[in-house]
Coordinates of C-alpha atoms and ligand atoms in Angstrom, one line a residue:
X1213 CA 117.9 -67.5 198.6
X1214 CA 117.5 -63.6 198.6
X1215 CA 115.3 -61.4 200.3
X1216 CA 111.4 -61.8 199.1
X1217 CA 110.8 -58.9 196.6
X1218 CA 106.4 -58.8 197.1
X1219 CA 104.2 -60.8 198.9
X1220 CA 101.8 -60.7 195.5
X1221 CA 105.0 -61.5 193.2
X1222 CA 107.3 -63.6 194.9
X1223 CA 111.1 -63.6 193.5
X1224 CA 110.6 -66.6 191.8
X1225 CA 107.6 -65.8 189.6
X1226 CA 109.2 -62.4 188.9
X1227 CA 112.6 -64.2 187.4
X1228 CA 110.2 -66.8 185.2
X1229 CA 108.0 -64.1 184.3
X1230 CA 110.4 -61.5 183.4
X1231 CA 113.9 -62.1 183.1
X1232 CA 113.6 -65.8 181.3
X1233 CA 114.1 -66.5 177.7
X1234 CA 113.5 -69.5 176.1
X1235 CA 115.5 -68.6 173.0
X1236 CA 118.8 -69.0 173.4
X1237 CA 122.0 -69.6 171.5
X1238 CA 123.9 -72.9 171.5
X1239 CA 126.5 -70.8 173.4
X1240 CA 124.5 -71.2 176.4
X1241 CA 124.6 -74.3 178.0
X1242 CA 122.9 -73.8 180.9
X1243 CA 120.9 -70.1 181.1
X1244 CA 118.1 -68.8 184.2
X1245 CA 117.0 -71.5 186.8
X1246 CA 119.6 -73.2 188.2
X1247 CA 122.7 -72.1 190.8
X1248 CA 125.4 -70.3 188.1
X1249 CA 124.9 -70.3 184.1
X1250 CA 127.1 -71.7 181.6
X1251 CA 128.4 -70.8 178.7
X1252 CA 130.8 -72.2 175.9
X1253 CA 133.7 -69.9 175.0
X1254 CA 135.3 -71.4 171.8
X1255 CA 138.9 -72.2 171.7
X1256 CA 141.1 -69.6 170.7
X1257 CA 138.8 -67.3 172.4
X1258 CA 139.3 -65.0 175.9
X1259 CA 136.6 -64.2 178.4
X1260 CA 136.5 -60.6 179.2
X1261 CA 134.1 -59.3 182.1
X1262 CA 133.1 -55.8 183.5
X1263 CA 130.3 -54.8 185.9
X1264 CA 128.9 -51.9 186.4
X1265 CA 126.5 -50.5 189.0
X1266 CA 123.7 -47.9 188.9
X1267 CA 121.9 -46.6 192.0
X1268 CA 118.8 -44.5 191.5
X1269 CA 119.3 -40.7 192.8
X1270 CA 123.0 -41.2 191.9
X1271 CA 123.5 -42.6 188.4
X1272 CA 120.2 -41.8 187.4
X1273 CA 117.0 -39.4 188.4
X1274 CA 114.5 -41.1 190.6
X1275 CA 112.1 -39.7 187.8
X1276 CA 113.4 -41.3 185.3
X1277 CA 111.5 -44.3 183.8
X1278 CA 111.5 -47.9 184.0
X1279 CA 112.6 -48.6 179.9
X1280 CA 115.0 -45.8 180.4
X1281 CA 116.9 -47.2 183.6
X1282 CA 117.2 -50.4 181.9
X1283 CA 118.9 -48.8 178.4
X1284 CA 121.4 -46.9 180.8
X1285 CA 122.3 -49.1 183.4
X1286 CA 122.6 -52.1 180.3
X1287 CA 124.7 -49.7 177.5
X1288 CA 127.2 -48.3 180.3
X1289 CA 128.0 -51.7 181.7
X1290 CA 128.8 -52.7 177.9
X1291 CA 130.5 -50.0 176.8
X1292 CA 133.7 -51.4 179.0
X1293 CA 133.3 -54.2 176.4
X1294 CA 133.4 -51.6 173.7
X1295 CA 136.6 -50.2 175.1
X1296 CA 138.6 -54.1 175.2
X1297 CA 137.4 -54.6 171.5
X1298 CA 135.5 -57.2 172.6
X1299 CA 132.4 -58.7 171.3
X1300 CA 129.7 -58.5 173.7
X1301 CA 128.4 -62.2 174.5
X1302 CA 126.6 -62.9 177.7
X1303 CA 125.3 -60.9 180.7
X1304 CA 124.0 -61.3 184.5
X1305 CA 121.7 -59.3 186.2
X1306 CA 121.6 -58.2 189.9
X1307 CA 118.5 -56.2 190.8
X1308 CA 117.3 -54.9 193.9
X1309 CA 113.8 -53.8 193.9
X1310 CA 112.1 -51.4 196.7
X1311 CA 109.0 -53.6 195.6
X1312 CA 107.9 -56.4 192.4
X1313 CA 105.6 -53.7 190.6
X1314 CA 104.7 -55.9 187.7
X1315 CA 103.8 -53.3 185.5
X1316 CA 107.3 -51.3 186.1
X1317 CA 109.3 -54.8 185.8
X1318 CA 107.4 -55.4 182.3
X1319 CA 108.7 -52.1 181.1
X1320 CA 112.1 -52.5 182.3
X1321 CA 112.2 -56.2 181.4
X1322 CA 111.2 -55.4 177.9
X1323 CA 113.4 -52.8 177.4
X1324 CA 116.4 -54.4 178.5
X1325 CA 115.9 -57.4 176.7
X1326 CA 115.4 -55.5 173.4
X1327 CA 118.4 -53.0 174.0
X1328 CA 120.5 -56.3 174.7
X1329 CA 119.6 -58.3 171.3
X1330 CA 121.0 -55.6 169.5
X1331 CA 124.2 -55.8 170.5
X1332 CA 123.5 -59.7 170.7
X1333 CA 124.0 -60.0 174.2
X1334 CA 122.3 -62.4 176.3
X1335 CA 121.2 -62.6 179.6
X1336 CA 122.3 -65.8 181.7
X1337 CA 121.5 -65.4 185.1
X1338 CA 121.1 -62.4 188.0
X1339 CA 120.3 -62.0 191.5
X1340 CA 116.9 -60.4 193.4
X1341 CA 116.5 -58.5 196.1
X1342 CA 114.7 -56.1 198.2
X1343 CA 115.9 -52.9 198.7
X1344 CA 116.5 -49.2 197.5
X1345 CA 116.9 -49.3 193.6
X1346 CA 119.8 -50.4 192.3
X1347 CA 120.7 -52.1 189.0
X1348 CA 124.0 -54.1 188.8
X1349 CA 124.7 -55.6 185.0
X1350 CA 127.6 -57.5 184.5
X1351 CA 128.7 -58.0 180.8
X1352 CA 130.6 -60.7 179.3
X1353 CA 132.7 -60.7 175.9
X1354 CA 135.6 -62.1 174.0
X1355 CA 138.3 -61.2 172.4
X1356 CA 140.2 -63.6 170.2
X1357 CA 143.6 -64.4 172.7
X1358 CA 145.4 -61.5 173.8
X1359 CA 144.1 -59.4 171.3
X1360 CA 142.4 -56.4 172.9
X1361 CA 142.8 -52.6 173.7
X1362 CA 144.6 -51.5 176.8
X1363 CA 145.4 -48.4 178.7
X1364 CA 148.8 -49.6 179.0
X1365 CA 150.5 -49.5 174.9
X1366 CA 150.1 -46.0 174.2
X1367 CA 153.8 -44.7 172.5
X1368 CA 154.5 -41.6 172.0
X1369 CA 153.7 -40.5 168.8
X1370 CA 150.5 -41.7 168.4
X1371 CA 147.7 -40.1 167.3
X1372 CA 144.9 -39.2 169.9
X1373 CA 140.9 -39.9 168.5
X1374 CA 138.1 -40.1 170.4
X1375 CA 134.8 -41.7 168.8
X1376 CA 131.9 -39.8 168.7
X1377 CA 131.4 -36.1 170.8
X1378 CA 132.0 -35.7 173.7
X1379 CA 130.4 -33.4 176.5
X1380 CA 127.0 -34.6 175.7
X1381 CA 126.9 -36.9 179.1
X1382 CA 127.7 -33.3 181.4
X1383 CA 125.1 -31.0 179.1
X1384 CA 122.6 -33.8 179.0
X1385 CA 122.5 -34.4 183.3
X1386 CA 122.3 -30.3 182.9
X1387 CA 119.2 -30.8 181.0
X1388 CA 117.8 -33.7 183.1
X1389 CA 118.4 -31.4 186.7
X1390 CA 117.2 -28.6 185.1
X1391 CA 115.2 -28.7 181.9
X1392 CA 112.9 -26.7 182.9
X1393 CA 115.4 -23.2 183.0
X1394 CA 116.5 -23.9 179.7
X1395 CA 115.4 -23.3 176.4
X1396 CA 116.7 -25.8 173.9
X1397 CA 114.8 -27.0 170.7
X1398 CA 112.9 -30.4 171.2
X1399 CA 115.6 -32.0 168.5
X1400 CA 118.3 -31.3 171.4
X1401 CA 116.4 -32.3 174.2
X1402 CA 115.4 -35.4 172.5
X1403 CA 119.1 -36.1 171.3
X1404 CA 119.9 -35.6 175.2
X1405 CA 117.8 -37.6 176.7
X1406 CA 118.3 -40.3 174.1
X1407 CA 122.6 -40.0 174.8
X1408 CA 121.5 -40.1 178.8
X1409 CA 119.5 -42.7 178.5
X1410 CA 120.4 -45.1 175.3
X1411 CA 123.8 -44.3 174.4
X1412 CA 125.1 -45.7 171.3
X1413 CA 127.6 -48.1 173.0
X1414 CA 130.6 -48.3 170.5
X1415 CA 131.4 -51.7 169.6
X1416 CA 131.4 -51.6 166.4
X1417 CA 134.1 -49.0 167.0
X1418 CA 136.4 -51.6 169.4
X1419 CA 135.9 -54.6 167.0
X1420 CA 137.7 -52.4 164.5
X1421 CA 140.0 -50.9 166.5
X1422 CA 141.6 -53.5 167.9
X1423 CA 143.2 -54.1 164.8
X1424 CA 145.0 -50.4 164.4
X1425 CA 145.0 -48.8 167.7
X1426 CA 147.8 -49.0 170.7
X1427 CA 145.8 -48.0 173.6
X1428 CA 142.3 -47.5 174.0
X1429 CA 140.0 -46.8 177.2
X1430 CA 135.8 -45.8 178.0
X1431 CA 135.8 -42.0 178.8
X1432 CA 133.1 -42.6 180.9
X1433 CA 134.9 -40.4 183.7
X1434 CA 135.5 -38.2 181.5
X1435 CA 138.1 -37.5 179.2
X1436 CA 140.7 -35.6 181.7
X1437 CA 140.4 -38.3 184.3
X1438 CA 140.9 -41.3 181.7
X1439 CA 143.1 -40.2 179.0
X1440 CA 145.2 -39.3 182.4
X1441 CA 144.3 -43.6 182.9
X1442 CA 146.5 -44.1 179.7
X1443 CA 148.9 -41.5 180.1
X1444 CA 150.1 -43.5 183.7
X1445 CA 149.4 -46.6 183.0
X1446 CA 151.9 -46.0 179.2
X1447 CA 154.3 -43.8 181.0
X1448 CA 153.7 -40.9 178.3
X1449 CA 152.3 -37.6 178.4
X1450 CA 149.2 -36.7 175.9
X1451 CA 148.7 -33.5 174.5
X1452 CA 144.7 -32.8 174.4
X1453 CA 143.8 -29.8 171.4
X1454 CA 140.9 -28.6 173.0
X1455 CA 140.3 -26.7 169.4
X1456 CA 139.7 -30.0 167.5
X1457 CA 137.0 -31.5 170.5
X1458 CA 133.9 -33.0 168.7
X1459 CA 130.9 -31.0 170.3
X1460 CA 127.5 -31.9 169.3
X1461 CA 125.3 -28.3 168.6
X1462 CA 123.0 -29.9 172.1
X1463 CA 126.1 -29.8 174.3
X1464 CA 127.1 -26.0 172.8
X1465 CA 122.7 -25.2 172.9
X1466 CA 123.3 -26.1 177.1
X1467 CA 126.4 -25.0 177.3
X1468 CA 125.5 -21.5 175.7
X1469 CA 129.1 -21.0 175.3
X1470 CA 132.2 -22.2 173.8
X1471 CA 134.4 -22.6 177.0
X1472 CA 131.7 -24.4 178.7
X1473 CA 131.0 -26.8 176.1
X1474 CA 134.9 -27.7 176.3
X1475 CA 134.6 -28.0 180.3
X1476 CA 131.8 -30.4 179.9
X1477 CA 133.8 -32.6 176.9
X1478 CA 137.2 -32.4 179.4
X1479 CA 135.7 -33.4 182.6
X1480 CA 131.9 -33.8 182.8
X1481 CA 131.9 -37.5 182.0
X1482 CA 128.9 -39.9 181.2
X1483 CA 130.4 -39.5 178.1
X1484 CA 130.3 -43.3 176.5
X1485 CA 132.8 -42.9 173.8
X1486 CA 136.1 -44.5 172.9
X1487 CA 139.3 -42.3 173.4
X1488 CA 142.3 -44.6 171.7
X1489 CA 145.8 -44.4 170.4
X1490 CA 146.7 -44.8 167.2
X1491 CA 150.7 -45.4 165.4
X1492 CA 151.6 -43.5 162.6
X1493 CA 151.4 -46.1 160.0
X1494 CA 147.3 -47.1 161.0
X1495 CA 146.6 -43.4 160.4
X1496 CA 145.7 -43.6 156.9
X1497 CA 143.6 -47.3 158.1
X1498 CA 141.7 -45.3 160.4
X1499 CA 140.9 -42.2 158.4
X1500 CA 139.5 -44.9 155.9
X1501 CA 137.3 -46.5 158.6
X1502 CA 135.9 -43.5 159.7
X1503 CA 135.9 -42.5 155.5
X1504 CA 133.7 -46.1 155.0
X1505 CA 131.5 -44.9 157.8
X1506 CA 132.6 -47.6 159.9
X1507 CA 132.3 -45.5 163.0
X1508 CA 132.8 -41.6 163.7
X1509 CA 135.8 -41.0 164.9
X1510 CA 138.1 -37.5 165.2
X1511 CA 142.3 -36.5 166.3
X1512 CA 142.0 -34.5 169.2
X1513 CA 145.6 -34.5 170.1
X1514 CA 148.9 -36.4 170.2
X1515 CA 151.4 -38.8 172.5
X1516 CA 154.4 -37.6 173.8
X1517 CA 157.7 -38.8 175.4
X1518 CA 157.4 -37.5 179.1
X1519 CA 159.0 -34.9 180.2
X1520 CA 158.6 -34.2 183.9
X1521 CA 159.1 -37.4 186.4
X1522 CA 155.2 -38.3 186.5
X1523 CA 153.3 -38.7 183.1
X1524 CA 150.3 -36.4 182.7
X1525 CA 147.9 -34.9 180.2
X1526 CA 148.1 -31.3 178.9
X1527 CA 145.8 -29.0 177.1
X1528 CA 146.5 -26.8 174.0
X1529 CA 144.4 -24.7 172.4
X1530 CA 145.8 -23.3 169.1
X1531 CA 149.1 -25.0 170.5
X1532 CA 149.4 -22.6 173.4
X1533 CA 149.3 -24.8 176.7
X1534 CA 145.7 -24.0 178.8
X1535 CA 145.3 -24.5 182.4
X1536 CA 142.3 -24.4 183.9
X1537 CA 140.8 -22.9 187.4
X1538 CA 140.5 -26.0 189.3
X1539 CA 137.1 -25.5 190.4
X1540 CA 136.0 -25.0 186.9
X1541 CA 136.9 -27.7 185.9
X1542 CA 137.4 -31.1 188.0
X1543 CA 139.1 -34.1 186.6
X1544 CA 136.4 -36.2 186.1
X1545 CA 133.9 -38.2 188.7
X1546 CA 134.7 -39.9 191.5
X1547 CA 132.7 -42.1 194.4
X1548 CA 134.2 -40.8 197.8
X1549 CA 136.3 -38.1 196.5
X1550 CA 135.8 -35.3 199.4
Ligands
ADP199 P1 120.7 -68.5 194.3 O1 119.7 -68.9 195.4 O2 121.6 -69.6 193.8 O3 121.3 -67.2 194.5 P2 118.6 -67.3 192.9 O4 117.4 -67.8 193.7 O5 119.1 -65.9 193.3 O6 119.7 -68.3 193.0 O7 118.2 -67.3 191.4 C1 117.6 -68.4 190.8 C2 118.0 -68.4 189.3 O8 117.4 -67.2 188.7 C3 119.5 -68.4 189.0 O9 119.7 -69.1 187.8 C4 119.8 -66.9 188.8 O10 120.9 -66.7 187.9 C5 118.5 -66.4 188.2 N1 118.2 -65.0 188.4 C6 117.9 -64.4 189.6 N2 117.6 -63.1 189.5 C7 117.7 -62.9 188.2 C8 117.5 -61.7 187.4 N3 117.2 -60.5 187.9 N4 117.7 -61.8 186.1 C9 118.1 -62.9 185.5 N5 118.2 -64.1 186.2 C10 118.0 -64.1 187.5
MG200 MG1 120.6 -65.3 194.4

């Protein structure tokens, strides 16, 4: 058994009370309560897992508030899923708790469990513990068999998209740190806080994709550091167009200028989006997609045959290679980098 949470809420009451639904799909055969859950996959069908931890004061503001932890720490872990093309089914829970505040578990609680049933998700089971606050979701999909986006099938000559815009994860952390120094209109802060805290996690995106694109990966990194993920793992290089970079008028508001808004796209990260390949002849499928409002989507660039001995990503801005000053812009976050 873990570690005792409260001496007024003990772990058990805190796992019946909060984290326990008695409405469950027939896909669950066994939910919350006993040693492991379990579920039915149907035949046909692959399991495809991710987790995904958030630590308070790292991944998030110790300010922030309970509902809010919950959205982020639930939508990041499932945009992985988004990234496979896989349809979000099932998910666990590991939370460590400096102390069972009931009224901060009832807003978290209630927050997670309504962020989850949108995207159908369920939770199964979890782990509690004492300790500094950290919230581990792990997220469980499928895919029908061996159909799902990689890192690894990008060809050259594919078209580079990314869903959504990107920079909004770097200019809305700017916000967060520092608000208070900059004046942006309530519509960006609230657009901000809202892509910080409850990102629209891109599924819809995945499920469609998985059907016309090579390669596909989470930018979560940002999009230096993972489109570089593809680039290695395929063996090509990828030519970025910084000019054609989707920047929401928020990001360019924080920013305050152009070339910042494009550092924070290239290398700020938190930015849960869906950077994927695409072949010639699913060009004209795609455009349609994004034409039928299926998901946004825009080309920001191109796959290449290599040309040096390692692959690597590239920058060009009115087709002009850029380079960078490294300190401006890093590639992307890292735990333990120096
Ligand atoms: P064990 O002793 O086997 O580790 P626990 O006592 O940790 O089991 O948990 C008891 C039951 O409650 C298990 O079914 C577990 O999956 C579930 N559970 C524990 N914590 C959570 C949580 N935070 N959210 C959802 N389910 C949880
Ligand atoms: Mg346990």
């Amino acid at each position: 058994m873990s570690d005792k949470p409260s001496d007024l809420l003990t772990e058990f009451d805190l796992i019946s009370r909060f984290f326990t639904s008695n409405t469950q799909s027939s896909s669950v055969v066994l939910g919350v309560g006993d040693d492991c859950a379990v579920v039915a996959v149907e035949p046909g069908q692959q399991l495809v897992m991710s987790i995904d931890t958030a630590v308070e004061g790292r991944h998030f503001p110790a300010s922030a508030q309970a509902a809010d932890i919950a959205t982020r720490a639930f939508s990041t872990a499932l945009s992985d899923l988004a990234a496979m093309g896989a349809e979000p089914r099932w998910f666990t829970l590991a939370l460590t708790l400096p102390q069972a505040n009931t009224a901060w578990l009832q807003a978290f609680s209630e927050s997670l469990m309504q962020c989850a049933k949108q995207y159908a998700c369920e939770l199964v089971g979890g782990d509690t513990t004492q300790g500094p606050l950290t919230i581990s979701v792990q997220v469980h999909g499928v895919v029908s068999e061996n159909h799902f986006l990689r890192r690894s099938a990008a060809k050259a000559g594919d078209q580079l998209y990314v869903t959504g815009c990107v920079g909004n994860g770097a200019a809305a952390l700017r916000y967060l740190l520092n608000g208070n120094a900059l004046s942006i209109s309530q519509d960006h802060q609230d657009y901000l806080h809202k892509h910080f805290y409850a990102p629209a996690v891109q599924i819809k995106a995945g499920l469609a994709l998985v059907n016309v694109a090579n390669a596909g990966i989470d930018i979560s990194d940002g999009l230096l550091a993972d489109l570089e993920h593809i680039a290695l793992a395929s063996d090509v290089d990828i030519d970025i167009d910084v000019d054609c970079l989707p920047l929401s008028p928020a990001c360019l508001a924080v920013a305050q200028t152009h070339e910042q808004a494009v550092a924070y796209a290239l290398s700020g990260g938190d930015d849960y989006q869906i950077a994927f390949t695409v072949p010639a002849e699913n060009v004209t499928a795609v455009s349609n997609m994004i034409a039928q409002g299926l998901f946004r989507a825009t080309k920001i660039g191109a796959v290449r045959d290599k040309k040096n001995a390692q692959a690597g990503v590239r920058c060009l801005s009115e087709g002009v290679p850029i380079y960078f000053e490294s300190n401006n812009l890093q590639k992307g976050y890292q735990h333990f980098a120096s």
